[in-house]
Tab-separated table of C-alpha atoms in Angstrom:
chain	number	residue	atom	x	y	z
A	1	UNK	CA	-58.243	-16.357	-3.082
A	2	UNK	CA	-56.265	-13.538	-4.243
A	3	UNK	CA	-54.021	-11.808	-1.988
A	4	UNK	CA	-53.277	-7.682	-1.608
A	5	UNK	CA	-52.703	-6.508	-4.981
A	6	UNK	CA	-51.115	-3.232	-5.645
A	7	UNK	CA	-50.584	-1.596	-8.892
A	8	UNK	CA	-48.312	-0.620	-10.851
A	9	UNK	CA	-45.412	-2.688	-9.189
A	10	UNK	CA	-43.069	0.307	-10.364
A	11	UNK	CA	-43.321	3.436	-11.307
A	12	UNK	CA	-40.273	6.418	-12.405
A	13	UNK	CA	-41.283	9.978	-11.465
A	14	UNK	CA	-40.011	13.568	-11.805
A	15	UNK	CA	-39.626	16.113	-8.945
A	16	UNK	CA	-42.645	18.220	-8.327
A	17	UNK	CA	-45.117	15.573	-10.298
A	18	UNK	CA	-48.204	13.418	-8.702
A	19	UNK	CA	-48.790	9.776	-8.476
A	20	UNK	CA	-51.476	8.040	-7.458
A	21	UNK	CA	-50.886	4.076	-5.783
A	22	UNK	CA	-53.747	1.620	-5.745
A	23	UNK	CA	-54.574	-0.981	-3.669
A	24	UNK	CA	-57.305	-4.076	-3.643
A	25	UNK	CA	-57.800	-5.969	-0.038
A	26	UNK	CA	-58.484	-9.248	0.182
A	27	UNK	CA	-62.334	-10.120	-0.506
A	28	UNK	CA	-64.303	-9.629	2.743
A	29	UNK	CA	-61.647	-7.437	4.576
A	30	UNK	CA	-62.652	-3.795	5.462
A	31	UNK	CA	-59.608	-2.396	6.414
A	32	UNK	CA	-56.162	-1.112	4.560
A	33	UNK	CA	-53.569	0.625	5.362
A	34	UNK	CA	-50.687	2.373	3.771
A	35	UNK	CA	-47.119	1.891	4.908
A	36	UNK	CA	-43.771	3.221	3.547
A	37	UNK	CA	-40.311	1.595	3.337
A	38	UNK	CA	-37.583	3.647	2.804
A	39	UNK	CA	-34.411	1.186	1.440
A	40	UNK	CA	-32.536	-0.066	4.323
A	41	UNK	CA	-35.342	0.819	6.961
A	42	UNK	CA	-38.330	-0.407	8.257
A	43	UNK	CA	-42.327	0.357	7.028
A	44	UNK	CA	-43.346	3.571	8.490
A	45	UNK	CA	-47.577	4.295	9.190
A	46	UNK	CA	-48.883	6.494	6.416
A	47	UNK	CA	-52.515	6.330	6.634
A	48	UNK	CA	-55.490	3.803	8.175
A	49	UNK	CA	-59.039	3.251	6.345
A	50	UNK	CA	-61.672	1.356	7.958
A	51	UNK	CA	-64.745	1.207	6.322
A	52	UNK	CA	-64.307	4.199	4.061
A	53	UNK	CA	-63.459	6.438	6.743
A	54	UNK	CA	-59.516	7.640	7.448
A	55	UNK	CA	-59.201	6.043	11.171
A	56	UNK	CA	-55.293	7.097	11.367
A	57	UNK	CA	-52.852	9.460	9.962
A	58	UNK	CA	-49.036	8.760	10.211
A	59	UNK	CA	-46.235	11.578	10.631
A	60	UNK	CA	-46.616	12.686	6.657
A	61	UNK	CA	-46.998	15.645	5.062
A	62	UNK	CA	-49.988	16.999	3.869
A	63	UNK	CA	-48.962	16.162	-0.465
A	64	UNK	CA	-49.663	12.629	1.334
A	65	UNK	CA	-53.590	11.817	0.759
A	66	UNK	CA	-55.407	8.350	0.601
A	67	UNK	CA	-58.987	7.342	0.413
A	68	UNK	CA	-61.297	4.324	-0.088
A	69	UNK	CA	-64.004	3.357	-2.328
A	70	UNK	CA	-67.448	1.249	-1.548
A	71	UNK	CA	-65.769	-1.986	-2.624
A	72	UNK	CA	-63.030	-1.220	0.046
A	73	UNK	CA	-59.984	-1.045	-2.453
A	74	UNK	CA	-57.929	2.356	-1.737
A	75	UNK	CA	-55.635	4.822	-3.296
A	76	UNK	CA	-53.057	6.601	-2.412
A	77	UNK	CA	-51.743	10.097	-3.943
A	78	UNK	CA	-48.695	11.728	-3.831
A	79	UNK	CA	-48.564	15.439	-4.921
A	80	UNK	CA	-45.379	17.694	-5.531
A	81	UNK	CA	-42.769	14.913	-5.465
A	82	UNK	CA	-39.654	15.160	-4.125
A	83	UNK	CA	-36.169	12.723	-4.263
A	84	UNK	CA	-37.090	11.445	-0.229
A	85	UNK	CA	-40.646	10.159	-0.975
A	86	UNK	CA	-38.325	7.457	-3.509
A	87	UNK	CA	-39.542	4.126	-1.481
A	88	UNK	CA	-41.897	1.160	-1.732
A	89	UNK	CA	-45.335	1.622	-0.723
A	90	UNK	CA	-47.200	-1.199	1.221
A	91	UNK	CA	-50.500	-1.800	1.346
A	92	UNK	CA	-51.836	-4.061	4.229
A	93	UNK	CA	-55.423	-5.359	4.756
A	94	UNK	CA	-57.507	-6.880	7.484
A	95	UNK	CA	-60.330	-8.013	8.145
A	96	UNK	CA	-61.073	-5.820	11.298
A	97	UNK	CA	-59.688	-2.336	12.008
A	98	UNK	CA	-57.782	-4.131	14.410
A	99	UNK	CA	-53.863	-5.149	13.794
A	100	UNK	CA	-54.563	-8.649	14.964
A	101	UNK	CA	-52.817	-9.620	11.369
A	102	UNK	CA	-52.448	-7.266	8.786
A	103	UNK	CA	-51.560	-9.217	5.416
A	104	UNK	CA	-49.375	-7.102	3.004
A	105	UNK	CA	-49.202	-6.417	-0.715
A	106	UNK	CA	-46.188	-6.708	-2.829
A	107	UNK	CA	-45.489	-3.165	-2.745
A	108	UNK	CA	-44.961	-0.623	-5.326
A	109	UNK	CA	-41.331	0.850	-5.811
A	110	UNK	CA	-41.757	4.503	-6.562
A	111	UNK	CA	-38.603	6.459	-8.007
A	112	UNK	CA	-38.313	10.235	-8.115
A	113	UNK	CA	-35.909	11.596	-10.742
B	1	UNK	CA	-45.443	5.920	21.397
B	2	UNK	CA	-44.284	2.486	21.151
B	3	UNK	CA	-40.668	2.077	19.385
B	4	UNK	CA	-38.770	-0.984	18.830
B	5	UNK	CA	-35.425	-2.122	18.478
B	6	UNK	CA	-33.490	-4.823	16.241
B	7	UNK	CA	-30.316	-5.109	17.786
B	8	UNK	CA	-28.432	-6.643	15.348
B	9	UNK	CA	-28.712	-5.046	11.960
B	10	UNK	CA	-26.940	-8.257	10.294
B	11	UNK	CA	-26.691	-11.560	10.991
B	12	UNK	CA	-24.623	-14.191	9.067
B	13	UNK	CA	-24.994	-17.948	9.988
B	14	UNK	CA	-24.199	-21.188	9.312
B	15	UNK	CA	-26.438	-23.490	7.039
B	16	UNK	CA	-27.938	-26.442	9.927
B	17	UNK	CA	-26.930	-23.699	12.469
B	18	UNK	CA	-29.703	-22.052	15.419
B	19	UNK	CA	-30.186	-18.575	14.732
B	20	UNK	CA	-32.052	-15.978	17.327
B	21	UNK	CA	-32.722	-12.571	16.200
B	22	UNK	CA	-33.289	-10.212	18.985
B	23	UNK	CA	-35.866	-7.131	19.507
B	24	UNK	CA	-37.032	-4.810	22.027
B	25	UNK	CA	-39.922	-3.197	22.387
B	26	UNK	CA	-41.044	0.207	24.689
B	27	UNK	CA	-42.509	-0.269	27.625
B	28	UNK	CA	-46.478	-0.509	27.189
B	29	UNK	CA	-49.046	-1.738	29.450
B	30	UNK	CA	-50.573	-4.677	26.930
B	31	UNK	CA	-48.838	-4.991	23.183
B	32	UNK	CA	-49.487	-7.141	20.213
B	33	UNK	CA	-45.881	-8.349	19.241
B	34	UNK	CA	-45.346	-9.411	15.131
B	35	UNK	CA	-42.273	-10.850	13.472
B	36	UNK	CA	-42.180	-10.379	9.507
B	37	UNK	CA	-40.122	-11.476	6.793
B	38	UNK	CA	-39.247	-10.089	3.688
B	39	UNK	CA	-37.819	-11.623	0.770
B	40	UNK	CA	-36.170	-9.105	-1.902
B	41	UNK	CA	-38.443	-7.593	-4.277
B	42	UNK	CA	-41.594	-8.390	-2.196
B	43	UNK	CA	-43.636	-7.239	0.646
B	44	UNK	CA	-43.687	-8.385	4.035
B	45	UNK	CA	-44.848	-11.971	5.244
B	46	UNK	CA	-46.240	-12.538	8.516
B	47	UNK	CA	-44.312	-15.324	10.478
B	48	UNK	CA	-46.234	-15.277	13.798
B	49	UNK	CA	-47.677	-12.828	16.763
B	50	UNK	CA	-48.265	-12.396	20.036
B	51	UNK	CA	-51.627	-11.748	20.890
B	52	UNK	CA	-51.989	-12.865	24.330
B	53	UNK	CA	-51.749	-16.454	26.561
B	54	UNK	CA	-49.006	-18.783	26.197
B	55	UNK	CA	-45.313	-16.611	25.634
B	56	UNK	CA	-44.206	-18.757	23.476
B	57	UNK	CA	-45.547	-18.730	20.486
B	58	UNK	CA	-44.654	-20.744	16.723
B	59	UNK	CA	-44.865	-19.654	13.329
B	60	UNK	CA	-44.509	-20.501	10.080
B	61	UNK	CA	-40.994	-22.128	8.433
B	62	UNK	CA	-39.959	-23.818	11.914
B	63	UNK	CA	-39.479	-20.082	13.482
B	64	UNK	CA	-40.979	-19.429	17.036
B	65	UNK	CA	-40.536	-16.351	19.839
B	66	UNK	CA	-40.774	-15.639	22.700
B	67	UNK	CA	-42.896	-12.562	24.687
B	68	UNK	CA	-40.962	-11.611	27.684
B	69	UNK	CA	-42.935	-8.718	29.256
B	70	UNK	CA	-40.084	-7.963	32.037
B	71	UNK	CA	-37.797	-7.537	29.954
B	72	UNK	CA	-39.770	-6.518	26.927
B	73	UNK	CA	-38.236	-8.308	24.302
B	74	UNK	CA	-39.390	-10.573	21.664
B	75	UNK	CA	-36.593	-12.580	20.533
B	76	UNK	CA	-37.260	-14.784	16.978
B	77	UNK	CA	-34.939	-18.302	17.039
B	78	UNK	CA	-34.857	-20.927	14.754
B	79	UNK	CA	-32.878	-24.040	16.057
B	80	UNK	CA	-31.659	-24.976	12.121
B	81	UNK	CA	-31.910	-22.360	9.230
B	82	UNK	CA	-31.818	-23.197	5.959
B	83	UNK	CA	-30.438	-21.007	2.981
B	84	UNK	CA	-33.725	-20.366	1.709
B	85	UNK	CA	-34.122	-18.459	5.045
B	86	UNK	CA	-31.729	-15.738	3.515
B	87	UNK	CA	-34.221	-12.488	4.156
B	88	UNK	CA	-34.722	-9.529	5.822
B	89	UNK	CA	-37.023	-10.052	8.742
B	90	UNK	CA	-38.788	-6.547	10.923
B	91	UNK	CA	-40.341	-7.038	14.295
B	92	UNK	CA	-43.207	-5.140	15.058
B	93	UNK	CA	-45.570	-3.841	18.061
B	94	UNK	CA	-48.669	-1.982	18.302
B	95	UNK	CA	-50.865	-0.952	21.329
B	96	UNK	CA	-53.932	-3.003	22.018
B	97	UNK	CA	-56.366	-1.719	20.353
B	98	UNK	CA	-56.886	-0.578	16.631
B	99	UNK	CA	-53.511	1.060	16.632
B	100	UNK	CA	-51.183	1.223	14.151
B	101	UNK	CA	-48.129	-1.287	13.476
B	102	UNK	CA	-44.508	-0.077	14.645
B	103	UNK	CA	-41.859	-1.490	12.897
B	104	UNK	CA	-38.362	-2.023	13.950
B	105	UNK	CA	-35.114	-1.333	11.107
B	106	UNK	CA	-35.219	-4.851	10.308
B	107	UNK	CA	-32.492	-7.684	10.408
B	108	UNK	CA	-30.901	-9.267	7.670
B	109	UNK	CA	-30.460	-12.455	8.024
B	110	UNK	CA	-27.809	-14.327	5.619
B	111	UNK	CA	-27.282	-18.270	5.645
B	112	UNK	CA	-24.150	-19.475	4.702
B	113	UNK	CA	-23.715	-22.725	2.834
């Protein structure tokens, strides 16, 4: 089976652009959830989707947004970059909406020039 | 809110050697407890948790902690580490319920040869 795959695996950005992170769960497992990882620190809570419906919401800024689609794979958008949102995003899945093991993606390193 | 904290921020050991990295967690009435590793350039593998019943609990790669609620620490240990153990590894906590992962700074681990 195919693990959490996000896409692209890196991406170079200007200041005051968008980008837009995806994300595909593992088959069968309703939940995902967003993460960020500045370099040097550990993943900080961006967002929680469970079922299609936004079940948490970390300490972010509003140019944060995420949702997810019927087949339970989710995106997450960026608007008016700036240098600090330079990090990788995780995506995490489970099978629940509970954390009883969340099983993470390879990331996406996301660089604002 | 939960917090947690890695108290060592490196550790360097010897090849053969027993390792223990330490963390501490907030005070909470009932927490789910989660060591991770992370090897550069990837996202975060889950080496064991701490759901509930016996404190002492094993993972993956020979690693195993141990939930102490009185002093509310969950301390990772290793009794012989390898190179390939060379990683950064984050503890984690979250309430019971469907609550979102905390993460601690992470340690960095580095075996010596």
């Amino acid at each position: 089976d195919a693990g959490v795959t996000q896409s692209p695996t890196h991406l170079i950005k200007t200041r005051g652009q968008h980008v837009t992170l995806r994300c595909s769960p593992i088959s069968g497992h309703k939940s995902v959830s967003w993460y960020q990882q500045v370099l040097g620190q550990g993943p900080q809570f961006i967002f929680q989707y469970y079922e299609k419906e936004e079940r948490g919401r970390g300490n972010f800024p509003d140019r944060f947004s995420a949702r997810q689609f019927p087949n339970y794979s989710s995106e997450l958008n960026v608007n008016a970059l700036l240098l600090g949102d330079s990090a990788l995003y995780l995506c995490a899945s489970s099978l629940l909406g509970g954390n009883y093991g969340y099983t993470f993606g390879s990331g996406t390193r996301l660089t604002v020039v | 809110a939960q917090s947690v904290t890695q108290l060592d921020s490196q550790v360097p050991v010897f090849e053969e050697a027993p390792v223990e990295l330490r963390c501490n967690y907030s005070s909470s009435v009932s927490v789910y407890l989660f060591w991770y590793v992370q090897y550069p350039n990837q996202g975060l593998q889950l080496l064991l948790k701490y759901l509930s019943g016996s404190t002492l609990v094993k993972g993956i790669n020979g690693f195993e902690a141990e939930f102490n609620k009185s002093q509310t620490s969950f301390h990772l240990r290793k009794p012989s580490v390898h190179i390939s153990d060379t990683a950064e590894y984050f503890c984690a906590v979250s309430d019971k319920g469907n609550t979102p992962l905390v993460f601690g700074k992470g340690t960095r681990l580095s075996v010596i040869a």
